[in-house]
Short mmCIF file of C-alpha atoms in Angstrom, two decimals:
data_model
loop_
_atom_site.label_atom_id
_atom_site.label_comp_id
_atom_site.label_asym_id
_atom_site.label_seq_id
_atom_site.Cartn_x
_atom_site.Cartn_y
_atom_site.Cartn_z
CA MET M 1 24.25 -0.80 -10.40
CA ASP M 2 22.47 2.52 -9.73
CA LEU M 3 20.18 1.88 -12.68
CA GLU M 4 19.27 -1.54 -11.26
CA ILE M 5 18.39 0.00 -7.92
CA GLN M 6 16.34 2.72 -9.60
CA GLN M 7 14.51 0.08 -11.65
CA PHE M 8 13.83 -1.94 -8.48
CA LYS M 9 12.41 1.17 -6.82
CA ALA M 10 10.26 2.00 -9.84
CA ASP M 11 8.88 -1.56 -9.99
CA PHE M 12 8.26 -1.51 -6.24
CA PHE M 13 6.26 1.71 -6.40
CA LYS M 14 4.35 0.49 -9.47
CA ALA M 15 3.26 -2.49 -7.39
CA LEU M 16 1.91 -0.09 -4.77
CA ALA M 17 0.10 2.06 -7.34
CA HIS M 18 -3.41 0.73 -6.79
CA PRO M 19 -5.89 1.69 -4.04
CA VAL M 20 -6.81 -1.93 -3.25
CA ARG M 21 -3.15 -2.93 -2.93
CA ILE M 22 -2.53 0.00 -0.58
CA ARG M 23 -5.56 -1.04 1.49
CA ILE M 24 -4.30 -4.64 1.62
CA LEU M 25 -0.97 -3.40 2.99
CA GLU M 26 -2.70 -1.18 5.53
CA LEU M 27 -4.74 -4.15 6.75
CA LEU M 28 -1.72 -6.45 6.86
CA ALA M 29 0.14 -3.80 8.86
CA GLY M 30 -2.39 -4.62 11.59
CA GLY M 31 -1.63 -8.33 11.41
CA ASP M 32 -1.66 -11.36 9.14
CA LYS M 33 -4.89 -12.16 7.30
CA ASN M 34 -6.26 -14.77 4.92
CA VAL M 35 -7.97 -13.99 1.61
CA ASN M 36 -11.48 -14.27 3.07
CA GLU M 37 -10.65 -11.78 5.83
CA LEU M 38 -9.17 -9.34 3.33
CA GLN M 39 -12.15 -9.70 1.01
CA SER M 40 -14.57 -9.09 3.86
CA LEU M 41 -12.70 -6.02 5.12
CA ILE M 42 -12.22 -4.49 1.67
CA GLY M 43 -15.47 -5.63 0.09
CA SER M 44 -13.73 -6.95 -3.00
CA GLU M 45 -14.51 -9.96 -5.17
CA GLY M 46 -12.36 -13.07 -4.89
CA SER M 47 -10.83 -12.84 -8.35
CA ALA M 48 -9.96 -9.16 -7.91
CA MET M 49 -8.40 -9.83 -4.50
CA SER M 50 -6.37 -12.75 -5.86
CA GLN M 51 -5.10 -10.58 -8.72
CA GLN M 52 -3.98 -7.81 -6.36
CA LEU M 53 -2.33 -10.26 -3.96
CA SER M 54 -0.57 -11.92 -6.88
CA ILE M 55 0.99 -8.60 -7.89
CA LEU M 56 2.13 -7.93 -4.33
CA ARG M 57 3.58 -11.45 -4.04
CA ALA M 58 5.38 -11.16 -7.38
CA LYS M 59 7.17 -8.02 -6.17
CA ASN M 60 8.02 -9.66 -2.81
CA ILE M 61 5.93 -7.14 -0.89
CA VAL M 62 3.72 -9.74 0.80
CA VAL M 63 4.27 -13.39 1.52
CA GLY M 64 1.68 -16.15 1.66
CA THR M 65 2.02 -19.08 4.06
CA LYS M 66 -0.11 -22.20 3.72
CA ASP M 67 -2.18 -23.01 6.80
CA GLY M 68 -4.23 -26.09 6.01
CA ASN M 69 -6.46 -25.21 3.07
CA ARG M 70 -6.00 -21.45 3.36
CA VAL M 71 -3.15 -19.03 2.77
CA ILE M 72 -2.23 -16.48 5.41
CA TYR M 73 -0.75 -13.27 4.04
CA SER M 74 1.72 -11.03 5.82
CA LEU M 75 4.04 -8.16 4.99
CA ARG M 76 7.44 -9.39 3.87
CA ASP M 77 9.18 -6.46 5.53
CA PRO M 78 7.80 -4.61 8.57
CA MET M 79 9.43 -1.41 7.24
CA LEU M 80 6.42 -1.23 4.88
CA ILE M 81 4.42 -0.01 7.87
CA ASP M 82 6.81 2.94 8.19
CA LEU M 83 6.57 3.59 4.45
CA LEU M 84 2.78 3.74 4.65
CA LEU M 85 2.96 6.11 7.63
CA VAL M 86 5.42 8.41 5.84
CA ALA M 87 3.21 8.40 2.72
CA LYS M 88 0.24 9.36 4.90
CA GLN M 89 2.24 12.20 6.46
CA ILE M 90 3.26 13.45 3.00
CA PHE M 91 -0.39 13.37 1.90
CA ASN M 92 -1.48 15.19 5.07
CA ASN M 93 1.20 17.86 4.56
CA HIS M 94 0.06 18.36 0.99
CA PHE M 95 -3.57 18.56 2.12
CA ILE M 96 -2.75 21.11 4.81
CA ASN M 97 -0.81 23.23 2.28
CA GLU M 98 -3.79 23.18 -0.09
CA ILE M 99 -6.15 24.21 2.73
CA ASN M 100 -3.81 27.07 3.66
CA LYS M 101 -3.79 28.26 0.03
CA LEU M 102 -7.59 28.26 0.01
CA ASP M 103 -7.69 30.15 3.31
CA ARG M 104 -5.32 32.80 1.94
CA PHE M 105 -7.41 33.04 -1.22
CA ASN M 106 -10.63 33.48 0.82
CA ASP M 107 -8.99 36.13 3.01
CA ASN M 108 -8.31 38.33 -0.02
#
């Protein structure tokens, strides 16, 4: 059972391991969007956007809902917003530590 959970986690993080997919999630954290809106905000081509959304859908990270002739995408779980915020805090902490190392190096 533990191995299954670890595999789920690994697959989940693999699905997040692309800058465009992270950006999609950040945008969806601000509210549901259709493909055209995401393309416009990211500046990505249609085929590339569809590929990234397909990966996120396959891992149940986003969900698409038909609205007439378009699909509206949203985060499957609002806890993803917290995950993105924690990841940003981890990055910021790392960045601050690196700056402090450089400051100490320059002081010597």
